[in-house]
Structures are given as C-alpha cells and as structure tokens.
Amino acid sequence: MTSSPADLWPAPRPASPVTGIVSLPGSKSLTNRALVLAALADRPSVVRRPLRSRDTVLMAAGLAAMGVGVADDGDDWKITPAALTRDAAVDCGLAGTVMRFVPPVAGLSQGTVAFDGDPHMRRRPVGEVLGALASLGMTIDDGGRGALPFSVRGTGSVRGGTVVIDASASSQFISALLLAGARYDCGVDIRHDGKPVPSLPHIEMTLAMLRARGVEVDDADANRWAVAPGPIAAIDEAIEPDLSNAAPFLALAATTGGTITIRDWPASTTQPGDDLRGVLTQLGCEVSLDDVGLTVRGTGQIHGVDLDLHDIGELTPAIAALCALADSPSHLRGVGHIRAHETDRLAALATELGALGAHVTEHADGLSIRPAALHGGVFRTYSDHRMAHAGVIIGSAVDGVLVEDIATTSKTFPDFAGAWLGVVGADEPCPNPTGRS
C-alpha cells in the first residue's frame, strides 16, 4: 500500500527534555458503557464530560437510531430511555464496543436492527456474542458468518438465563452481555469456557458501573459472571480521563528525559491504563501521584522489561515503542488476542518497528525486542490509533519518522496531533513532499 505525502505526518523530535501538564479527554471505555447503561436506565440521566470521538459518537448515534433520547447538554450528553420500537441501522465504524455492546440492547427492541461497519470490522470477532444472544432467545441473521453485517430482530423482551461462551478473544464478549443482562426476564448467567479471558480490568469496570446503579452482580466464582433481573438505576456520571491515551504523553518523559504530568489522574480507578504507573517504573522512570495528577520523570535511561500484558493489551503498542528504544532486551507476552484488534497489532508492530531498524521477533502471543540503532522512515498505522501512538513515541527520539494517517487517533482522541505538538513545543508540520512509502 502506498501513502501520499499528505498522509505522512513528520513526528517532531524535541531538542531538549519536555516538561508539560496534559489534560486528557474522557475515557472511551467508560463513556460507551455509561451511554448503554443510561439508555437502559429507569429514568433520564446525564453523562458528564464524555469523550466525544468517532467511537463514542457512533455509540450515541446507534442508541438514538433505536429510539433512545440523546441530547447535547452543554459539553454533556442527556440520555432519556424510551421504548425501542423502531427498525434501525447501526454504523459500528471501527468500534468494537458498538459492534458488541449494542446488539444485546437491540434484542429488547420491537424492531429489526441492522449492524455494519468499516471493512476491517467484518474481520473482527463477534460470533461468540451473536451465538450467546441466540441461545438467550434473540433472533439473529448473520448468514452464518458470525461477523458483520448482521441484524437482530427483537420482540420487546429477552428471555435471558445461563449461557456458555468462549471469551478468550475479547473481554468485551462478557461486558456486552452484562451491560444489558439486568433487563432480561431471567437476567443473565455467563460461564466462560476457554483460554483465559484477556483484559479482565475491563470486566471489573463493567461490574463496578453496574453495582453503582443498583444491579445485583455475582462474580464470586472464577469464569462466571451473573446479573439478576431488575431495574438499572439512573445516575449522573462524570467520566474520568482516558488513561490509556496517557501512554504516548508519559512516554515523552522517558524518551526525552523530561517531566510530564497528566492532570486529574484518579486515585482509584478500574481503567487498565492505571497500570502505566508500574510499567513506566520498570522501564526506568520515576513516577508519583498527587492531587494535581500523575507525574512521570525520565531518568535518561530506558530499560528493557519482561512483561505479561494480558490484562492491559491496549497498551502494547506504546510499551513496544519504548522497548525499541531501551538499553537491554525486552519480552512482551500474553497478548495474542490483540491480533484481532483494529489490526493485527503484533504483526504490525514487528513490521513497522523493524522497518525503522529495530530487532523484533514476533511470537504467537507477543514480541521480543533487542536494542538496535533506529533510523527515520515511514511508520504505517493501519487505521489503528494505538499504532499511531507507537509511531509518535519513536519519532520523539529518532529523526525523520513520518507517521502515516495521524488522523486515525481521532477514534479516541480528537485533535491528538494538536495536543502532541502543544506538549513537545513544535509548530504544525507541513506535509513532507519527499515522503515515500
């Protein structure tokens, strides 16, 4: 695939240590869960300071298409539950949360809800969710593909009950059923049968949000999650900053020997991005948390690490980029499931880091990275916002890195490029007329 020069963004390399304070947009994971729960709640509520990005706008639009009231309230969203009686079409874009969280809601509709998305989404796994919904009493038409496009034909209610699924490809399979399960006649009792479920903190996030709304949840047994039938209480919820989006900014402290503070970092959170504190410490940074936020200080050295990232797979691209700049070997493992994210992230990282001179060995479930002298060149992103994060991190330490399609970061961070330039102290770069693929 060839990129035009206009698609290639020269990643700025700071000439001195970067010092800055960054305010992040809201969490995508929290925003989209809050929107679903507000749509199913017992009265109107407000989602405060939500992330407004492609993924969350698609979630709001999908719920609205089925009949849910979604209205701007300043910077907030006011959500008014309603009887779901319409036929509707839901655009999933590249949002796994929309593709997986909305179909369980669509079963409560009295209409037929059709789902489709960007071409790549037709390759992302959703068959386990659709099979589970069918076993719980819904009518699913997917042509036997277990993938987009598909439709859900609702009858206004869902029987619910016990379901066995293999959620080893994505924790979203579990969260999808939990979010709507309290509205099913018999609730839902989910049993996982397969390899370990990845990204367990995201399931903990779902459970915490359900409990905050008065839903009875049982997760006492391993590989089992159940919600009792009953109302979902409406609450006005303020969305935390998206901690996973902090990764590239905090990495600047490591790559430049500078100091970066992420404002309003929560003292307690269910977001997997909170694990950045421990990861960056192992990489050689100094990390502290106070009332202002999380501060990371670079020490001038980045050390190799041996990490199991199974529960924090979304951070793998940023961590891998730092490992490519480290002074000793690294091994990142436990993340075979990220091959089915926006792109095959392990193959993409091995290819793009390798193209810039990194010594990367790709494994079935991870990467091994050895120290090497890196050089400039094109860093492709495969329409994946996390790959763009990896590219700008490398560019902060290596001259001449051209990041393809920096705009893909709008999936979870509107104007990421502007925010990045504001922190590194660079002007908006012009397209490089000599950029080559």
Short mmCIF file of C-alpha atoms in Angstrom, two decimals:
data_model
loop_
_atom_site.label_atom_id
_atom_site.label_comp_id
_atom_site.label_asym_id
_atom_site.label_seq_id
_atom_site.Cartn_x
_atom_site.Cartn_y
_atom_site.Cartn_z
CA MET A 1 0.00 0.00 0.00
CA THR A 2 1.32 3.45 -0.95
CA SER A 3 0.74 6.59 1.10
CA SER A 4 0.65 10.05 -0.44
CA PRO A 5 2.95 12.66 1.08
CA ALA A 6 -0.09 14.44 2.53
CA ASP A 7 -0.85 11.33 4.58
CA LEU A 8 2.59 11.34 6.21
CA TRP A 9 2.97 13.39 9.39
CA PRO A 10 6.54 14.30 10.43
CA ALA A 11 6.69 13.28 14.09
CA PRO A 12 8.55 16.06 15.93
CA ARG A 13 11.70 15.20 17.83
CA PRO A 14 12.19 17.62 20.76
CA ALA A 15 15.64 19.15 21.01
CA SER A 16 15.54 19.20 24.83
CA PRO A 17 13.74 17.46 27.69
CA VAL A 18 9.98 18.01 27.50
CA THR A 19 8.16 19.41 30.52
CA GLY A 20 4.40 19.78 30.46
CA ILE A 21 0.99 19.26 32.02
CA VAL A 22 -1.57 17.43 29.90
CA SER A 23 -5.35 17.30 30.23
CA LEU A 24 -6.79 14.22 28.54
CA PRO A 25 -10.25 13.74 27.03
CA GLY A 26 -12.61 11.32 28.75
CA SER A 27 -12.31 7.55 28.73
CA LYS A 28 -13.83 5.82 25.72
CA SER A 29 -14.42 2.63 27.70
CA LEU A 30 -16.24 4.46 30.48
CA THR A 31 -18.18 6.73 28.10
CA ASN A 32 -19.57 3.91 25.96
CA ARG A 33 -20.51 1.80 28.97
CA ALA A 34 -22.19 4.80 30.59
CA LEU A 35 -24.18 5.51 27.42
CA VAL A 36 -25.50 1.94 27.24
CA LEU A 37 -26.46 1.86 30.92
CA ALA A 38 -28.10 5.29 30.70
CA ALA A 39 -30.14 4.10 27.70
CA LEU A 40 -31.42 1.12 29.73
CA ALA A 41 -31.96 3.01 32.99
CA ASP A 42 -35.21 3.73 34.83
CA ARG A 43 -35.22 7.50 34.14
CA PRO A 44 -33.20 10.16 32.30
CA SER A 45 -29.62 10.87 33.34
CA VAL A 46 -26.57 12.84 32.25
CA VAL A 47 -23.19 11.55 31.10
CA ARG A 48 -20.85 14.34 32.15
CA ARG A 49 -17.59 15.24 30.41
CA PRO A 50 -17.88 12.31 27.97
CA LEU A 51 -15.31 11.59 25.34
CA ARG A 52 -16.62 12.88 22.02
CA SER A 53 -14.76 10.93 19.40
CA ARG A 54 -15.74 8.70 16.50
CA ASP A 55 -16.28 5.63 18.69
CA THR A 56 -18.48 7.40 21.23
CA VAL A 57 -20.42 9.43 18.68
CA LEU A 58 -21.19 6.17 16.86
CA MET A 59 -22.40 4.65 20.13
CA ALA A 60 -24.68 7.61 20.84
CA ALA A 61 -25.96 7.57 17.25
CA GLY A 62 -26.66 3.84 17.36
CA LEU A 63 -28.70 4.13 20.55
CA ALA A 64 -30.55 7.15 19.17
CA ALA A 65 -31.36 5.26 15.96
CA MET A 66 -33.23 2.67 18.05
CA GLY A 67 -35.26 5.39 19.80
CA VAL A 68 -33.20 6.42 22.84
CA GLY A 69 -33.20 10.16 23.50
CA VAL A 70 -29.67 11.54 23.13
CA ALA A 71 -29.34 15.31 23.50
CA ASP A 72 -26.46 17.71 23.96
CA ASP A 73 -26.44 19.40 27.36
CA GLY A 74 -23.52 21.76 27.02
CA ASP A 75 -20.44 19.54 26.99
CA ASP A 76 -22.52 16.68 28.42
CA TRP A 77 -24.99 14.19 26.97
CA LYS A 78 -28.51 13.90 28.41
CA ILE A 79 -29.86 10.38 27.86
CA THR A 80 -33.60 9.68 28.01
CA PRO A 81 -34.59 5.98 27.94
CA ALA A 82 -37.52 5.11 25.69
CA ALA A 83 -39.39 2.13 24.34
CA LEU A 84 -37.35 0.73 21.47
CA THR A 85 -39.88 0.28 18.69
CA ARG A 86 -38.05 1.28 15.51
CA ASP A 87 -36.27 -0.55 12.77
CA ALA A 88 -32.78 0.91 12.76
CA ALA A 89 -29.35 0.76 11.17
CA VAL A 90 -26.27 0.98 13.40
CA ASP A 91 -22.89 2.00 12.00
CA CYS A 92 -20.15 0.35 14.09
CA GLY A 93 -17.30 2.11 12.30
CA LEU A 94 -14.16 0.61 13.84
CA ALA A 95 -15.65 0.49 17.34
CA GLY A 96 -15.63 -2.95 18.93
CA THR A 97 -17.74 -1.60 21.78
CA VAL A 98 -20.52 -0.58 19.39
CA MET A 99 -20.41 -3.87 17.48
CA ARG A 100 -20.54 -5.91 20.70
CA PHE A 101 -22.42 -3.78 23.28
CA VAL A 102 -25.38 -2.62 21.16
CA PRO A 103 -26.72 -5.99 19.85
CA PRO A 104 -27.70 -7.18 23.37
CA VAL A 105 -29.68 -3.94 23.69
CA ALA A 106 -31.22 -4.41 20.25
CA GLY A 107 -32.80 -7.65 21.46
CA LEU A 108 -35.02 -5.52 23.71
CA SER A 109 -36.33 -3.61 20.68
CA GLN A 110 -39.54 -4.37 18.85
CA GLY A 111 -37.85 -3.60 15.55
CA THR A 112 -35.13 -5.08 13.37
CA VAL A 113 -31.71 -3.52 13.96
CA ALA A 114 -29.09 -3.91 11.22
CA PHE A 115 -25.38 -3.63 12.04
CA ASP A 116 -22.42 -2.95 9.77
CA GLY A 117 -19.16 -1.02 9.93
CA ASP A 118 -15.88 -0.23 8.22
CA PRO A 119 -14.49 -3.02 6.00
CA HIS A 120 -11.94 -4.16 8.60
CA MET A 121 -14.71 -4.66 11.17
CA ARG A 122 -16.07 -7.52 9.11
CA ARG A 123 -12.99 -9.46 10.17
CA ARG A 124 -13.21 -8.71 13.90
CA PRO A 125 -14.71 -11.48 16.07
CA VAL A 126 -18.30 -11.15 17.24
CA GLY A 127 -19.67 -14.66 16.57
CA GLU A 128 -19.48 -15.70 20.23
CA VAL A 129 -21.70 -12.77 21.21
CA LEU A 130 -24.20 -13.48 18.45
CA GLY A 131 -24.33 -17.17 19.36
CA ALA A 132 -24.88 -16.27 23.00
CA LEU A 133 -27.70 -13.87 22.11
CA ALA A 134 -29.39 -16.54 20.02
CA SER A 135 -29.21 -19.01 22.90
CA LEU A 136 -30.79 -16.39 25.18
CA GLY A 137 -33.81 -16.11 22.91
CA MET A 138 -32.94 -13.50 20.26
CA THR A 139 -33.30 -13.87 16.52
CA ILE A 140 -30.00 -13.20 14.75
CA ASP A 141 -29.48 -13.06 10.99
CA ASP A 142 -25.78 -13.14 10.12
CA GLY A 143 -25.80 -15.54 7.19
CA GLY A 144 -23.82 -18.00 9.30
CA ARG A 145 -20.73 -15.75 9.20
CA GLY A 146 -20.51 -14.83 12.88
CA ALA A 147 -19.43 -11.39 11.70
CA LEU A 148 -20.69 -8.09 10.33
CA PRO A 149 -23.02 -7.37 8.65
CA PHE A 150 -25.81 -8.89 10.75
CA SER A 151 -29.22 -7.98 12.11
CA VAL A 152 -31.07 -8.50 15.39
CA ARG A 153 -34.84 -8.92 15.26
CA GLY A 154 -36.30 -8.06 18.64
CA THR A 155 -39.65 -8.81 20.22
CA GLY A 156 -39.50 -6.24 23.01
CA SER A 157 -38.13 -8.66 25.60
CA VAL A 158 -35.36 -11.21 26.04
CA ARG A 159 -35.69 -14.45 27.99
CA GLY A 160 -32.11 -14.47 29.25
CA GLY A 161 -30.72 -17.18 31.53
CA THR A 162 -27.48 -19.17 31.50
CA VAL A 163 -25.10 -19.03 28.58
CA VAL A 164 -21.66 -20.60 27.95
CA ILE A 165 -19.23 -18.72 25.74
CA ASP A 166 -15.54 -18.64 24.89
CA ALA A 167 -14.41 -15.09 25.65
CA SER A 168 -10.70 -15.74 25.16
CA ALA A 169 -10.69 -13.41 22.13
CA SER A 170 -12.11 -10.39 23.97
CA SER A 171 -13.38 -9.40 27.40
CA GLN A 172 -15.97 -7.31 25.54
CA PHE A 173 -17.94 -10.53 24.94
CA ILE A 174 -18.58 -10.70 28.69
CA SER A 175 -19.22 -6.99 29.20
CA ALA A 176 -21.67 -6.90 26.29
CA LEU A 177 -23.96 -9.43 27.97
CA LEU A 178 -23.53 -7.97 31.45
CA LEU A 179 -24.49 -4.43 30.45
CA ALA A 180 -27.95 -5.39 29.17
CA GLY A 181 -28.49 -8.56 31.22
CA ALA A 182 -30.40 -6.97 34.10
CA ARG A 183 -33.15 -6.02 31.65
CA TYR A 184 -33.66 -9.63 30.55
CA ASP A 185 -36.55 -11.59 32.07
CA CYS A 186 -34.22 -14.05 33.82
CA GLY A 187 -31.13 -11.86 33.96
CA VAL A 188 -28.00 -13.46 32.58
CA ASP A 189 -25.56 -16.01 33.99
CA ILE A 190 -22.37 -16.14 31.88
CA ARG A 191 -19.95 -19.08 32.02
CA HIS A 192 -16.62 -18.77 30.23
CA ASP A 193 -15.14 -21.95 28.72
CA GLY A 194 -11.79 -21.46 27.02
CA LYS A 195 -8.35 -19.95 27.44
CA PRO A 196 -8.01 -17.14 30.00
CA VAL A 197 -10.13 -14.06 29.32
CA PRO A 198 -7.94 -11.08 28.34
CA SER A 199 -8.28 -7.55 29.70
CA LEU A 200 -10.04 -8.57 32.91
CA PRO A 201 -9.87 -4.98 34.28
CA HIS A 202 -12.42 -4.02 31.64
CA ILE A 203 -14.84 -6.59 33.07
CA GLU A 204 -14.17 -5.17 36.54
CA MET A 205 -15.02 -1.75 35.12
CA THR A 206 -18.35 -3.08 33.82
CA LEU A 207 -19.18 -4.75 37.14
CA ALA A 208 -18.36 -1.60 39.13
CA MET A 209 -20.61 0.51 36.92
CA LEU A 210 -23.46 -1.99 37.26
CA ARG A 211 -23.15 -2.07 41.04
CA ALA A 212 -23.13 1.72 41.17
CA ARG A 213 -26.56 1.56 39.52
CA GLY A 214 -28.00 -0.93 41.98
CA VAL A 215 -27.69 -4.03 39.78
CA GLU A 216 -27.13 -7.26 41.69
CA VAL A 217 -23.93 -8.84 40.41
CA ASP A 218 -22.34 -12.19 41.29
CA ASP A 219 -18.71 -12.78 40.31
CA ALA A 220 -17.68 -14.94 43.26
CA ASP A 221 -16.70 -17.93 41.11
CA ALA A 222 -13.89 -17.94 38.56
CA ASN A 223 -15.01 -17.69 34.94
CA ARG A 224 -18.60 -16.90 35.90
CA TRP A 225 -20.42 -13.58 35.96
CA ALA A 226 -24.14 -13.16 36.64
CA VAL A 227 -26.55 -10.26 36.93
CA ALA A 228 -30.01 -10.60 38.43
CA PRO A 229 -33.04 -9.23 36.59
CA GLY A 230 -34.19 -5.83 37.76
CA PRO A 231 -34.07 -2.10 37.09
CA ILE A 232 -30.93 -0.18 36.27
CA ALA A 233 -30.93 2.99 38.37
CA ALA A 234 -30.15 6.20 36.52
CA ILE A 235 -27.18 8.16 37.81
CA ASP A 236 -25.40 11.22 36.51
CA GLU A 237 -21.82 10.08 35.94
CA ALA A 238 -18.69 12.15 35.34
CA ILE A 239 -16.26 10.37 33.01
CA GLU A 240 -12.63 10.00 34.08
CA PRO A 241 -9.78 10.96 31.73
CA ASP A 242 -8.79 8.18 29.33
CA LEU A 243 -5.69 6.76 30.99
CA SER A 244 -4.68 4.59 28.03
CA ASN A 245 -4.39 7.76 25.97
CA ALA A 246 -1.85 8.99 28.51
CA ALA A 247 0.68 6.41 27.32
CA PRO A 248 2.31 8.37 24.49
CA PHE A 249 2.48 11.58 26.54
CA LEU A 250 4.02 9.85 29.54
CA ALA A 251 6.44 8.14 27.18
CA LEU A 252 7.78 11.59 26.27
CA ALA A 253 9.22 11.83 29.75
CA ALA A 254 11.13 8.61 29.15
CA THR A 255 12.31 9.38 25.60
CA THR A 256 13.41 12.97 26.29
CA GLY A 257 14.46 12.77 29.95
CA GLY A 258 11.71 15.24 30.75
CA THR A 259 8.77 15.53 33.14
CA ILE A 260 5.12 15.05 32.16
CA THR A 261 2.09 15.41 34.42
CA ILE A 262 -1.32 14.03 33.45
CA ARG A 263 -3.87 16.21 35.20
CA ASP A 264 -6.71 14.70 37.28
CA TRP A 265 -5.36 11.14 37.35
CA PRO A 266 -7.83 9.28 39.61
CA ALA A 267 -6.59 7.98 42.95
CA SER A 268 -8.68 4.84 42.39
CA THR A 269 -9.92 3.54 39.07
CA THR A 270 -10.90 0.42 37.15
CA GLN A 271 -9.16 1.64 33.98
CA PRO A 272 -6.36 -0.68 32.79
CA GLY A 273 -4.32 2.39 31.86
CA ASP A 274 -3.58 2.88 35.56
CA ASP A 275 -1.05 0.06 35.19
CA LEU A 276 1.16 2.52 33.32
CA ARG A 277 2.45 3.60 36.73
CA GLY A 278 4.11 0.26 37.37
CA VAL A 279 5.18 -0.34 33.77
CA LEU A 280 6.95 3.02 33.47
CA THR A 281 8.69 2.45 36.78
CA GLN A 282 10.07 -0.84 35.44
CA LEU A 283 11.17 0.91 32.26
CA GLY A 284 13.31 3.24 34.36
CA CYS A 285 11.11 6.28 35.06
CA GLU A 286 10.27 7.94 38.36
CA VAL A 287 6.52 8.03 38.96
CA SER A 288 4.48 9.94 41.55
CA LEU A 289 0.78 10.66 42.12
CA ASP A 290 -0.60 13.68 43.95
CA ASP A 291 -3.64 15.96 43.95
CA VAL A 292 -2.64 17.52 40.63
CA GLY A 293 -2.22 14.26 38.78
CA LEU A 294 0.30 11.61 37.76
CA THR A 295 3.85 12.82 37.14
CA VAL A 296 6.47 10.80 35.28
CA ARG A 297 10.13 11.89 35.23
CA GLY A 298 12.57 10.44 32.75
CA THR A 299 15.98 9.45 34.05
CA GLY A 300 17.82 9.46 30.74
CA GLN A 301 17.66 5.69 30.53
CA ILE A 302 15.01 3.27 29.28
CA HIS A 303 15.48 -0.30 30.49
CA GLY A 304 14.22 -3.45 28.85
CA VAL A 305 11.37 -5.32 30.55
CA ASP A 306 9.79 -8.77 30.66
CA LEU A 307 6.05 -8.19 30.96
CA ASP A 308 2.84 -10.18 30.71
CA LEU A 309 0.44 -7.64 29.19
CA HIS A 310 -2.55 -9.98 29.01
CA ASP A 311 -4.79 -7.68 31.06
CA ILE A 312 -3.53 -4.43 29.50
CA GLY A 313 -3.15 -5.40 25.86
CA GLU A 314 -4.24 -1.98 24.57
CA LEU A 315 -1.00 -0.52 25.98
CA THR A 316 1.20 -2.91 23.99
CA PRO A 317 1.98 -0.58 21.05
CA ALA A 318 3.19 2.25 23.29
CA ILE A 319 5.18 -0.10 25.51
CA ALA A 320 6.71 -1.84 22.49
CA ALA A 321 7.83 1.52 21.12
CA LEU A 322 9.61 2.31 24.39
CA CYS A 323 11.18 -1.15 24.39
CA ALA A 324 12.57 -0.48 20.91
CA LEU A 325 14.42 2.48 22.47
CA ALA A 326 15.61 0.56 25.54
CA ASP A 327 19.19 -0.29 26.53
CA SER A 328 18.51 -4.01 27.08
CA PRO A 329 16.26 -6.72 25.62
CA SER A 330 12.52 -6.88 26.28
CA HIS A 331 9.90 -9.60 26.03
CA LEU A 332 6.20 -8.71 25.87
CA ARG A 333 3.82 -11.66 26.16
CA GLY A 334 0.26 -12.72 26.85
CA VAL A 335 -1.23 -10.57 24.07
CA GLY A 336 -2.10 -12.93 21.26
CA HIS A 337 -5.64 -11.53 21.43
CA ILE A 338 -4.52 -8.13 20.10
CA ARG A 339 -4.08 -9.72 16.68
CA ALA A 340 -7.86 -9.25 16.35
CA HIS A 341 -7.98 -5.58 17.33
CA GLU A 342 -8.15 -2.71 14.82
CA THR A 343 -5.34 -4.53 13.04
CA ASP A 344 -3.09 -7.49 13.86
CA ARG A 345 -1.11 -5.34 16.26
CA LEU A 346 1.69 -7.83 16.84
CA ALA A 347 2.39 -8.26 13.14
CA ALA A 348 2.03 -4.53 12.56
CA LEU A 349 4.45 -3.63 15.36
CA ALA A 350 7.01 -6.17 14.21
CA THR A 351 6.78 -4.86 10.65
CA GLU A 352 6.86 -1.12 11.39
CA LEU A 353 9.42 -1.15 14.18
CA GLY A 354 11.55 -3.47 12.07
CA ALA A 355 11.32 -1.10 9.11
CA LEU A 356 12.95 1.59 11.27
CA GLY A 357 15.81 -0.70 12.25
CA ALA A 358 14.51 -2.38 15.40
CA HIS A 359 15.36 -6.02 16.10
CA VAL A 360 11.91 -7.52 16.71
CA THR A 361 10.93 -11.18 16.87
CA GLU A 362 7.24 -11.89 16.58
CA HIS A 363 5.78 -14.72 18.67
CA ALA A 364 2.30 -16.18 18.74
CA ASP A 365 1.42 -14.18 21.85
CA GLY A 366 3.96 -11.36 21.95
CA LEU A 367 7.18 -9.74 20.84
CA SER A 368 10.87 -9.94 21.73
CA ILE A 369 12.79 -6.71 21.13
CA ARG A 370 16.57 -6.27 21.27
CA PRO A 371 18.49 -2.97 21.32
CA ALA A 372 19.33 -1.60 17.88
CA ALA A 373 20.12 1.73 16.23
CA LEU A 374 16.90 3.15 14.78
CA HIS A 375 16.52 5.43 11.78
CA GLY A 376 13.81 7.50 10.18
CA GLY A 377 11.23 6.36 7.67
CA VAL A 378 7.52 5.81 7.24
CA PHE A 379 5.65 4.27 10.17
CA ARG A 380 2.34 2.85 8.96
CA THR A 381 -0.66 2.84 11.29
CA TYR A 382 -3.18 0.50 9.56
CA SER A 383 -6.07 2.82 10.61
CA ASP A 384 -5.19 1.97 14.23
CA HIS A 385 -4.93 4.76 16.78
CA ARG A 386 -2.63 2.76 19.07
CA MET A 387 -0.19 2.20 16.20
CA ALA A 388 -0.09 5.96 15.70
CA HIS A 389 0.82 6.29 19.38
CA ALA A 390 3.77 3.95 18.83
CA GLY A 391 4.87 5.96 15.81
CA VAL A 392 4.98 9.32 17.56
CA ILE A 393 6.85 7.81 20.52
CA ILE A 394 9.58 6.53 18.19
CA GLY A 395 9.56 9.89 16.43
CA SER A 396 10.19 11.71 19.70
CA ALA A 397 13.59 10.00 19.90
CA VAL A 398 14.50 9.35 16.24
CA ASP A 399 14.88 11.92 13.46
CA GLY A 400 12.82 11.64 10.30
CA VAL A 401 9.90 9.44 11.38
CA LEU A 402 6.83 10.00 9.20
CA VAL A 403 3.64 8.70 10.79
CA GLU A 404 1.01 7.62 8.32
CA ASP A 405 -2.57 8.87 8.87
CA ILE A 406 -2.13 10.62 12.22
CA ALA A 407 -5.85 11.48 12.00
CA THR A 408 -6.70 7.88 12.89
CA THR A 409 -6.09 8.94 16.52
CA SER A 410 -9.48 10.71 16.42
CA LYS A 411 -11.02 7.32 17.23
CA THR A 412 -10.43 8.09 20.90
CA PHE A 413 -8.63 11.47 21.00
CA PRO A 414 -9.90 14.36 18.87
CA ASP A 415 -7.01 16.57 17.73
CA PHE A 416 -4.36 14.30 19.17
CA ALA A 417 -1.82 15.82 16.78
CA GLY A 418 -2.54 19.32 18.04
CA ALA A 419 -2.24 18.20 21.65
CA TRP A 420 1.05 16.41 20.88
CA LEU A 421 2.54 19.47 19.19
CA GLY A 422 1.42 21.61 22.12
CA VAL A 423 3.35 19.42 24.54
CA VAL A 424 6.53 18.98 22.50
CA GLY A 425 6.58 22.70 21.65
CA ALA A 426 6.53 22.28 17.87
CA ASP A 427 4.55 24.08 15.20
CA GLU A 428 2.14 22.18 12.98
CA PRO A 429 4.40 20.42 10.46
CA CYS A 430 3.79 20.71 6.74
CA PRO A 431 3.41 17.50 4.73
CA ASN A 432 6.81 16.21 3.68
CA PRO A 433 6.89 16.43 -0.12
CA THR A 434 9.63 13.81 -0.26
CA GLY A 435 7.81 11.29 1.92
CA ARG A 436 7.93 7.82 0.37
CA SER A 437 6.20 4.58 1.21
#
